[in-house]
mmCIF file of N, CA and C in Angstrom:
data_model
loop_
_atom_site.group_PDB
_atom_site.id
_atom_site.type_symbol
_atom_site.label_atom_id
_atom_site.label_comp_id
_atom_site.label_asym_id
_atom_site.label_seq_id
_atom_site.Cartn_x
_atom_site.Cartn_y
_atom_site.Cartn_z
ATOM 1 N N UNK A 1 102.631 113.027 51.122
ATOM 2 C CA UNK A 1 102.306 112.220 49.975
ATOM 3 C C UNK A 1 102.945 110.829 50.079
ATOM 4 N N UNK A 2 104.178 110.775 50.504
ATOM 5 C CA UNK A 2 104.895 109.502 50.635
ATOM 6 C C UNK A 2 104.221 108.629 51.700
ATOM 7 N N UNK A 3 103.762 109.226 52.783
ATOM 8 C CA UNK A 3 103.106 108.466 53.857
ATOM 9 C C UNK A 3 101.829 107.804 53.344
ATOM 10 N N UNK A 4 101.072 108.515 52.519
ATOM 11 C CA UNK A 4 99.839 107.958 51.972
ATOM 12 C C UNK A 4 100.144 106.765 51.068
ATOM 13 N N UNK A 5 101.203 106.839 50.315
ATOM 14 C CA UNK A 5 101.610 105.742 49.437
ATOM 15 C C UNK A 5 102.016 104.517 50.254
ATOM 16 N N UNK A 6 102.733 104.743 51.336
ATOM 17 C CA UNK A 6 103.157 103.651 52.213
ATOM 18 C C UNK A 6 101.939 102.994 52.854
ATOM 19 N N UNK A 7 100.989 103.799 53.277
ATOM 20 C CA UNK A 7 99.771 103.273 53.903
ATOM 21 C C UNK A 7 98.977 102.447 52.900
ATOM 22 N N UNK A 8 98.819 102.966 51.667
ATOM 23 C CA UNK A 8 98.097 102.213 50.630
ATOM 24 C C UNK A 8 98.786 100.878 50.352
ATOM 25 N N UNK A 9 100.115 100.897 50.296
ATOM 26 C CA UNK A 9 100.867 99.673 50.052
ATOM 27 C C UNK A 9 100.652 98.672 51.187
ATOM 28 N N UNK A 10 100.674 99.153 52.420
ATOM 29 C CA UNK A 10 100.481 98.269 53.567
ATOM 30 C C UNK A 10 99.064 97.702 53.603
ATOM 31 N N UNK A 11 98.079 98.519 53.249
ATOM 32 C CA UNK A 11 96.697 98.041 53.180
ATOM 33 C C UNK A 11 96.579 96.939 52.135
ATOM 34 N N UNK A 12 97.231 97.121 51.001
ATOM 35 C CA UNK A 12 97.228 96.085 49.964
ATOM 36 C C UNK A 12 97.867 94.802 50.447
ATOM 37 N N UNK A 13 98.982 94.903 51.149
ATOM 38 C CA UNK A 13 99.670 93.726 51.696
ATOM 39 C C UNK A 13 98.774 93.027 52.709
ATOM 40 N N UNK A 14 98.142 93.791 53.578
ATOM 41 C CA UNK A 14 97.252 93.212 54.585
ATOM 42 C C UNK A 14 96.045 92.528 53.939
ATOM 43 N N UNK A 15 95.503 93.143 52.891
ATOM 44 C CA UNK A 15 94.351 92.551 52.198
ATOM 45 C C UNK A 15 94.741 91.231 51.545
ATOM 46 N N UNK A 16 95.909 91.193 50.930
ATOM 47 C CA UNK A 16 96.379 89.961 50.303
ATOM 48 C C UNK A 16 96.586 88.870 51.348
ATOM 49 N N UNK A 17 97.179 89.228 52.486
ATOM 50 C CA UNK A 17 97.390 88.253 53.559
ATOM 51 C C UNK A 17 96.054 87.733 54.077
ATOM 52 N N UNK A 18 95.063 88.616 54.208
ATOM 53 C CA UNK A 18 93.740 88.208 54.678
ATOM 54 C C UNK A 18 93.062 87.275 53.668
ATOM 55 N N UNK A 19 93.212 87.557 52.383
ATOM 56 C CA UNK A 19 92.628 86.688 51.358
ATOM 57 C C UNK A 19 93.294 85.310 51.384
ATOM 58 N N UNK A 20 94.614 85.259 51.557
ATOM 59 C CA UNK A 20 95.318 83.977 51.635
ATOM 60 C C UNK A 20 94.864 83.182 52.852
ATOM 61 N N UNK A 21 94.700 83.852 53.970
ATOM 62 C CA UNK A 21 94.236 83.184 55.184
ATOM 63 C C UNK A 21 92.819 82.650 55.005
ATOM 64 N N UNK A 22 91.944 83.431 54.398
ATOM 65 C CA UNK A 22 90.568 82.991 54.159
ATOM 66 C C UNK A 22 90.549 81.796 53.214
ATOM 67 N N UNK A 23 91.389 81.835 52.191
ATOM 68 C CA UNK A 23 91.472 80.725 51.250
ATOM 69 C C UNK A 23 91.953 79.456 51.954
ATOM 70 N N UNK A 24 92.940 79.576 52.819
ATOM 71 C CA UNK A 24 93.441 78.428 53.575
ATOM 72 C C UNK A 24 92.353 77.873 54.490
ATOM 73 N N UNK A 25 91.605 78.758 55.137
ATOM 74 C CA UNK A 25 90.513 78.320 56.010
ATOM 75 C C UNK A 25 89.420 77.612 55.216
ATOM 76 N N UNK A 26 89.083 78.140 54.038
ATOM 77 C CA UNK A 26 88.074 77.508 53.186
ATOM 78 C C UNK A 26 88.543 76.124 52.733
ATOM 79 N N UNK A 27 89.820 76.016 52.380
ATOM 80 C CA UNK A 27 90.372 74.729 51.947
ATOM 81 C C UNK A 27 90.333 73.719 53.088
ATOM 82 N N UNK A 28 90.711 74.143 54.285
ATOM 83 C CA UNK A 28 90.687 73.242 55.449
ATOM 84 C C UNK A 28 89.263 72.778 55.741
ATOM 85 N N UNK A 29 88.299 73.680 55.638
ATOM 86 C CA UNK A 29 86.902 73.305 55.885
ATOM 87 C C UNK A 29 86.415 72.316 54.824
ATOM 88 N N UNK A 30 86.804 72.535 53.582
ATOM 89 C CA UNK A 30 86.432 71.616 52.506
ATOM 90 C C UNK A 30 87.056 70.240 52.733
ATOM 91 N N UNK A 31 88.317 70.197 53.114
ATOM 92 C CA UNK A 31 89.000 68.939 53.409
ATOM 93 C C UNK A 31 88.298 68.201 54.554
ATOM 94 N N UNK A 32 87.922 68.935 55.580
ATOM 95 C CA UNK A 32 87.257 68.323 56.733
ATOM 96 C C UNK A 32 85.907 67.717 56.333
ATOM 97 N N UNK A 33 85.157 68.410 55.448
ATOM 98 C CA UNK A 33 83.871 67.878 54.979
ATOM 99 C C UNK A 33 84.074 66.581 54.188
ATOM 100 N N UNK A 34 85.069 66.584 53.309
ATOM 101 C CA UNK A 34 85.352 65.384 52.512
ATOM 102 C C UNK A 34 85.734 64.226 53.426
ATOM 103 N N UNK A 35 86.624 64.487 54.379
ATOM 104 C CA UNK A 35 87.055 63.428 55.302
ATOM 105 C C UNK A 35 85.870 62.904 56.109
ATOM 106 N N UNK A 36 85.010 63.795 56.601
ATOM 107 C CA UNK A 36 83.844 63.367 57.384
ATOM 108 C C UNK A 36 82.911 62.493 56.542
ATOM 109 N N UNK A 37 82.729 62.857 55.273
ATOM 110 C CA UNK A 37 81.878 62.045 54.384
ATOM 111 C C UNK A 37 82.488 60.667 54.172
ATOM 112 N N UNK A 38 83.796 60.611 54.023
ATOM 113 C CA UNK A 38 84.450 59.318 53.813
ATOM 114 C C UNK A 38 84.279 58.418 55.041
ATOM 115 N N UNK A 39 84.419 58.990 56.215
ATOM 116 C CA UNK A 39 84.205 58.197 57.430
ATOM 117 C C UNK A 39 82.765 57.712 57.504
ATOM 118 N N UNK A 40 81.821 58.609 57.220
ATOM 119 C CA UNK A 40 80.403 58.270 57.342
ATOM 120 C C UNK A 40 79.964 57.245 56.291
ATOM 121 N N UNK A 41 80.521 57.328 55.085
ATOM 122 C CA UNK A 41 80.107 56.440 54.003
ATOM 123 C C UNK A 41 80.834 55.104 54.002
ATOM 124 N N UNK A 42 81.867 54.988 54.779
ATOM 125 C CA UNK A 42 82.606 53.737 54.869
ATOM 126 C C UNK A 42 83.998 53.848 54.290
ATOM 127 N N UNK A 43 84.958 53.393 55.044
ATOM 128 C CA UNK A 43 86.336 53.405 54.585
ATOM 129 C C UNK A 43 87.077 52.227 55.207
ATOM 130 N N UNK A 44 88.154 51.835 54.577
ATOM 131 C CA UNK A 44 88.991 50.765 55.108
ATOM 132 C C UNK A 44 89.885 51.409 56.164
ATOM 133 N N UNK A 45 89.634 51.098 57.422
ATOM 134 C CA UNK A 45 90.377 51.688 58.531
ATOM 135 C C UNK A 45 91.724 50.982 58.655
ATOM 136 N N UNK A 46 92.788 51.752 58.539
ATOM 137 C CA UNK A 46 94.125 51.180 58.659
ATOM 138 C C UNK A 46 94.658 51.421 60.065
ATOM 139 N N UNK A 47 95.545 50.546 60.484
ATOM 140 C CA UNK A 47 96.216 50.800 61.753
ATOM 141 C C UNK A 47 97.394 51.715 61.444
ATOM 142 N N UNK A 48 97.698 52.597 62.328
ATOM 143 C CA UNK A 48 98.787 53.534 62.087
ATOM 144 C C UNK A 48 98.325 54.739 61.293
ATOM 145 N N UNK A 49 99.272 55.400 60.690
ATOM 146 C CA UNK A 49 99.044 56.653 59.984
ATOM 147 C C UNK A 49 99.077 56.430 58.473
ATOM 148 N N UNK A 50 98.096 56.984 57.761
ATOM 149 C CA UNK A 50 98.112 56.905 56.297
ATOM 150 C C UNK A 50 99.295 57.702 55.762
ATOM 151 N N UNK A 51 99.931 57.170 54.742
ATOM 152 C CA UNK A 51 101.033 57.869 54.103
ATOM 153 C C UNK A 51 100.727 57.993 52.621
ATOM 154 N N UNK A 52 100.679 59.229 52.136
ATOM 155 C CA UNK A 52 100.373 59.442 50.731
ATOM 156 C C UNK A 52 101.449 58.772 49.882
ATOM 157 N N UNK A 53 101.010 58.067 48.841
ATOM 158 C CA UNK A 53 101.922 57.398 47.933
ATOM 159 C C UNK A 53 102.314 55.993 48.345
ATOM 160 N N UNK A 54 101.779 55.506 49.468
ATOM 161 C CA UNK A 54 102.111 54.165 49.944
ATOM 162 C C UNK A 54 100.954 53.208 49.671
ATOM 163 N N UNK A 55 101.267 51.949 49.370
ATOM 164 C CA UNK A 55 100.200 50.964 49.207
ATOM 165 C C UNK A 55 99.624 50.586 50.572
ATOM 166 N N UNK A 56 98.416 50.050 50.564
ATOM 167 C CA UNK A 56 97.780 49.562 51.795
ATOM 168 C C UNK A 56 97.503 48.083 51.601
ATOM 169 N N UNK A 57 97.891 47.299 52.582
ATOM 170 C CA UNK A 57 97.709 45.851 52.499
ATOM 171 C C UNK A 57 96.611 45.401 53.458
ATOM 172 N N UNK A 58 95.802 44.464 52.998
ATOM 173 C CA UNK A 58 94.756 43.884 53.820
ATOM 174 C C UNK A 58 95.426 42.998 54.869
ATOM 175 N N UNK A 59 95.212 43.281 56.148
ATOM 176 C CA UNK A 59 95.881 42.478 57.178
ATOM 177 C C UNK A 59 95.393 41.035 57.231
ATOM 178 N N UNK A 60 94.221 40.767 56.657
ATOM 179 C CA UNK A 60 93.679 39.399 56.703
ATOM 180 C C UNK A 60 94.394 38.455 55.739
ATOM 181 N N UNK A 61 94.809 38.996 54.569
ATOM 182 C CA UNK A 61 95.432 38.103 53.586
ATOM 183 C C UNK A 61 96.764 38.626 53.040
ATOM 184 N N UNK A 62 97.177 39.811 53.464
ATOM 185 C CA UNK A 62 98.455 40.364 53.037
ATOM 186 C C UNK A 62 98.489 40.934 51.636
ATOM 187 N N UNK A 63 97.364 40.910 50.948
ATOM 188 C CA UNK A 63 97.309 41.447 49.587
ATOM 189 C C UNK A 63 97.099 42.949 49.595
ATOM 190 N N UNK A 64 97.656 43.605 48.578
ATOM 191 C CA UNK A 64 97.451 45.043 48.423
ATOM 192 C C UNK A 64 95.992 45.306 48.056
ATOM 193 N N UNK A 65 95.426 46.353 48.613
ATOM 194 C CA UNK A 65 94.056 46.726 48.275
ATOM 195 C C UNK A 65 94.008 47.306 46.862
ATOM 196 N N UNK A 66 92.857 47.222 46.240
ATOM 197 C CA UNK A 66 92.668 47.666 44.861
ATOM 198 C C UNK A 66 92.459 49.172 44.771
ATOM 199 N N UNK A 67 92.749 49.700 43.597
ATOM 200 C CA UNK A 67 92.494 51.128 43.364
ATOM 201 C C UNK A 67 91.014 51.426 43.542
ATOM 202 N N UNK A 68 90.741 52.630 43.992
ATOM 203 C CA UNK A 68 89.367 53.054 44.213
ATOM 204 C C UNK A 68 88.874 52.843 45.637
ATOM 205 N N UNK A 69 89.594 52.044 46.437
ATOM 206 C CA UNK A 69 89.182 51.809 47.825
ATOM 207 C C UNK A 69 89.439 53.074 48.638
ATOM 208 N N UNK A 70 88.464 53.476 49.428
ATOM 209 C CA UNK A 70 88.612 54.621 50.320
ATOM 210 C C UNK A 70 89.246 54.117 51.614
ATOM 211 N N UNK A 71 90.316 54.782 52.039
ATOM 212 C CA UNK A 71 91.040 54.378 53.241
ATOM 213 C C UNK A 71 91.041 55.526 54.244
ATOM 214 N N UNK A 72 91.159 55.173 55.517
ATOM 215 C CA UNK A 72 91.177 56.186 56.561
ATOM 216 C C UNK A 72 91.979 55.668 57.749
ATOM 217 N N UNK A 73 92.341 56.582 58.632
ATOM 218 C CA UNK A 73 93.001 56.187 59.870
ATOM 219 C C UNK A 73 92.290 56.842 61.048
ATOM 220 N N UNK A 74 92.721 56.553 62.213
ATOM 221 C CA UNK A 74 92.066 57.073 63.421
ATOM 222 C C UNK A 74 92.500 58.492 63.775
ATOM 223 N N UNK A 75 93.284 59.121 62.899
ATOM 224 C CA UNK A 75 93.813 60.451 63.171
ATOM 225 C C UNK A 75 93.160 61.546 62.331
ATOM 226 N N UNK A 76 92.150 61.173 61.518
ATOM 227 C CA UNK A 76 91.455 62.157 60.694
ATOM 228 C C UNK A 76 91.924 62.208 59.256
ATOM 229 N N UNK A 77 92.855 61.340 58.877
ATOM 230 C CA UNK A 77 93.373 61.313 57.514
ATOM 231 C C UNK A 77 92.595 60.305 56.675
ATOM 232 N N UNK A 78 92.255 60.697 55.465
ATOM 233 C CA UNK A 78 91.560 59.806 54.549
ATOM 234 C C UNK A 78 92.198 59.920 53.177
ATOM 235 N N UNK A 79 91.925 58.939 52.339
ATOM 236 C CA UNK A 79 92.430 58.972 50.977
ATOM 237 C C UNK A 79 91.698 57.960 50.125
ATOM 238 N N UNK A 80 92.016 57.958 48.857
ATOM 239 C CA UNK A 80 91.478 56.995 47.910
ATOM 240 C C UNK A 80 92.684 56.350 47.243
ATOM 241 N N UNK A 81 92.649 55.036 47.097
ATOM 242 C CA UNK A 81 93.767 54.359 46.451
ATOM 243 C C UNK A 81 93.732 54.621 44.951
ATOM 244 N N UNK A 82 94.841 55.139 44.447
ATOM 245 C CA UNK A 82 94.966 55.501 43.034
ATOM 246 C C UNK A 82 96.129 54.721 42.420
ATOM 247 N N UNK A 83 96.125 54.530 41.090
ATOM 248 C CA UNK A 83 97.227 53.795 40.472
ATOM 249 C C UNK A 83 98.491 54.652 40.386
ATOM 250 N N UNK A 84 99.631 54.052 40.738
ATOM 251 C CA UNK A 84 100.920 54.722 40.631
ATOM 252 C C UNK A 84 102.025 53.672 40.693
ATOM 253 N N UNK A 85 103.155 53.993 40.144
ATOM 254 C CA UNK A 85 104.319 53.105 40.191
ATOM 255 C C UNK A 85 105.181 53.546 41.366
ATOM 256 N N UNK A 86 104.734 53.229 42.587
ATOM 257 C CA UNK A 86 105.402 53.726 43.785
ATOM 258 C C UNK A 86 106.797 53.146 43.977
ATOM 259 N N UNK A 87 107.044 51.939 43.487
ATOM 260 C CA UNK A 87 108.356 51.326 43.685
ATOM 261 C C UNK A 87 109.204 51.343 42.414
ATOM 262 N N UNK A 88 108.723 52.056 41.403
ATOM 263 C CA UNK A 88 109.435 52.263 40.140
ATOM 264 C C UNK A 88 109.872 50.954 39.469
ATOM 265 N N UNK A 89 108.966 49.971 39.509
ATOM 266 C CA UNK A 89 109.263 48.689 38.851
ATOM 267 C C UNK A 89 108.567 48.576 37.498
ATOM 268 N N UNK A 90 107.943 49.668 37.058
ATOM 269 C CA UNK A 90 107.251 49.665 35.778
ATOM 270 C C UNK A 90 105.811 49.196 35.858
ATOM 271 N N UNK A 91 105.364 48.771 37.027
ATOM 272 C CA UNK A 91 103.986 48.310 37.212
ATOM 273 C C UNK A 91 103.252 49.297 38.114
ATOM 274 N N UNK A 92 102.016 49.580 37.740
ATOM 275 C CA UNK A 92 101.212 50.460 38.583
ATOM 276 C C UNK A 92 100.544 49.645 39.685
ATOM 277 N N UNK A 93 100.594 50.183 40.878
ATOM 278 C CA UNK A 93 99.949 49.591 42.041
ATOM 279 C C UNK A 93 99.023 50.635 42.638
ATOM 280 N N UNK A 94 98.117 50.206 43.480
ATOM 281 C CA UNK A 94 97.211 51.148 44.139
ATOM 282 C C UNK A 94 97.909 51.720 45.372
ATOM 283 N N UNK A 95 97.992 53.036 45.422
ATOM 284 C CA UNK A 95 98.620 53.720 46.546
ATOM 285 C C UNK A 95 97.695 54.821 47.062
ATOM 286 N N UNK A 96 97.949 55.280 48.265
ATOM 287 C CA UNK A 96 97.129 56.331 48.870
ATOM 288 C C UNK A 96 97.306 57.630 48.086
ATOM 289 N N UNK A 97 96.191 58.173 47.641
ATOM 290 C CA UNK A 97 96.170 59.453 46.947
ATOM 291 C C UNK A 97 94.898 60.197 47.296
ATOM 292 N N UNK A 98 94.672 61.309 46.652
ATOM 293 C CA UNK A 98 93.482 62.143 46.875
ATOM 294 C C UNK A 98 93.212 62.330 48.368
ATOM 295 N N UNK A 99 94.216 62.834 49.108
ATOM 296 C CA UNK A 99 94.047 62.940 50.555
ATOM 297 C C UNK A 99 93.033 64.009 50.950
ATOM 298 N N UNK A 100 92.407 63.770 52.078
ATOM 299 C CA UNK A 100 91.551 64.770 52.723
ATOM 300 C C UNK A 100 91.778 64.601 54.220
ATOM 301 N N UNK A 101 91.998 65.700 54.883
ATOM 302 C CA UNK A 101 92.318 65.677 56.303
ATOM 303 C C UNK A 101 91.213 66.355 57.082
ATOM 304 N N UNK A 102 90.850 65.754 58.175
ATOM 305 C CA UNK A 102 89.800 66.329 58.997
ATOM 306 C C UNK A 102 90.024 66.002 60.447
ATOM 307 N N UNK A 103 88.960 66.006 61.173
ATOM 308 C CA UNK A 103 89.031 65.652 62.579
ATOM 309 C C UNK A 103 88.889 64.147 62.724
ATOM 310 N N UNK A 104 89.652 63.568 63.623
ATOM 311 C CA UNK A 104 89.478 62.124 63.833
ATOM 312 C C UNK A 104 88.082 61.841 64.356
ATOM 313 N N UNK A 105 87.569 60.658 64.065
ATOM 314 C CA UNK A 105 86.250 60.321 64.593
ATOM 315 C C UNK A 105 86.296 60.302 66.113
ATOM 316 N N UNK A 106 85.277 60.847 66.732
ATOM 317 C CA UNK A 106 85.226 60.903 68.194
ATOM 318 C C UNK A 106 85.078 59.512 68.773
ATOM 319 N N UNK A 107 85.661 59.298 69.920
ATOM 320 C CA UNK A 107 85.507 58.012 70.594
ATOM 321 C C UNK A 107 84.033 57.747 70.835
ATOM 322 N N UNK A 108 83.617 56.544 70.572
ATOM 323 C CA UNK A 108 82.229 56.174 70.784
ATOM 324 C C UNK A 108 81.343 56.451 69.593
ATOM 325 N N UNK A 109 81.852 57.203 68.606
ATOM 326 C CA UNK A 109 81.078 57.467 67.399
ATOM 327 C C UNK A 109 81.316 56.307 66.442
ATOM 328 N N UNK A 110 80.253 55.716 65.968
ATOM 329 C CA UNK A 110 80.371 54.572 65.073
ATOM 330 C C UNK A 110 80.711 55.054 63.687
ATOM 331 N N UNK A 111 81.860 54.641 63.181
ATOM 332 C CA UNK A 111 82.219 54.937 61.803
ATOM 333 C C UNK A 111 82.020 53.671 60.994
ATOM 334 N N UNK A 112 81.553 53.840 59.783
ATOM 335 C CA UNK A 112 81.372 52.684 58.917
ATOM 336 C C UNK A 112 82.731 52.250 58.419
ATOM 337 N N UNK A 113 82.980 50.961 58.473
ATOM 338 C CA UNK A 113 84.226 50.435 57.948
ATOM 339 C C UNK A 113 83.926 49.495 56.799
ATOM 340 N N UNK A 114 84.735 49.564 55.778
ATOM 341 C CA UNK A 114 84.585 48.674 54.645
ATOM 342 C C UNK A 114 84.938 47.262 55.097
ATOM 343 N N UNK A 115 84.118 46.322 54.743
ATOM 344 C CA UNK A 115 84.365 44.925 55.106
ATOM 345 C C UNK A 115 85.018 44.195 53.953
ATOM 346 N N UNK A 116 86.047 43.427 54.240
ATOM 347 C CA UNK A 116 86.725 42.613 53.237
ATOM 348 C C UNK A 116 86.673 41.170 53.628
#
């Protein structure tokens, strides 16, 4: 009787682990789809790695980009600039938020870039 209880408990643990793994896989696939759409629809390509919570500056004029701009990097990371007080000065600035991670665009594949 005790062995059957142990087996049932282990089956429950295994089922929970399998559900968590499936959920993680579904989330990763959803993130990859969002990132791919952002690349295809146009994004402001930054040099280096996107960092959540950091502002993005236009290299042409040094100004911070506005909220709502979709940003991406060459490593598969994308985001949307959202308002936040990243430097705690009481003013909201646009910083990288709403991240989605996917596969980097393949070499030779034309990605749309936002023009400023």
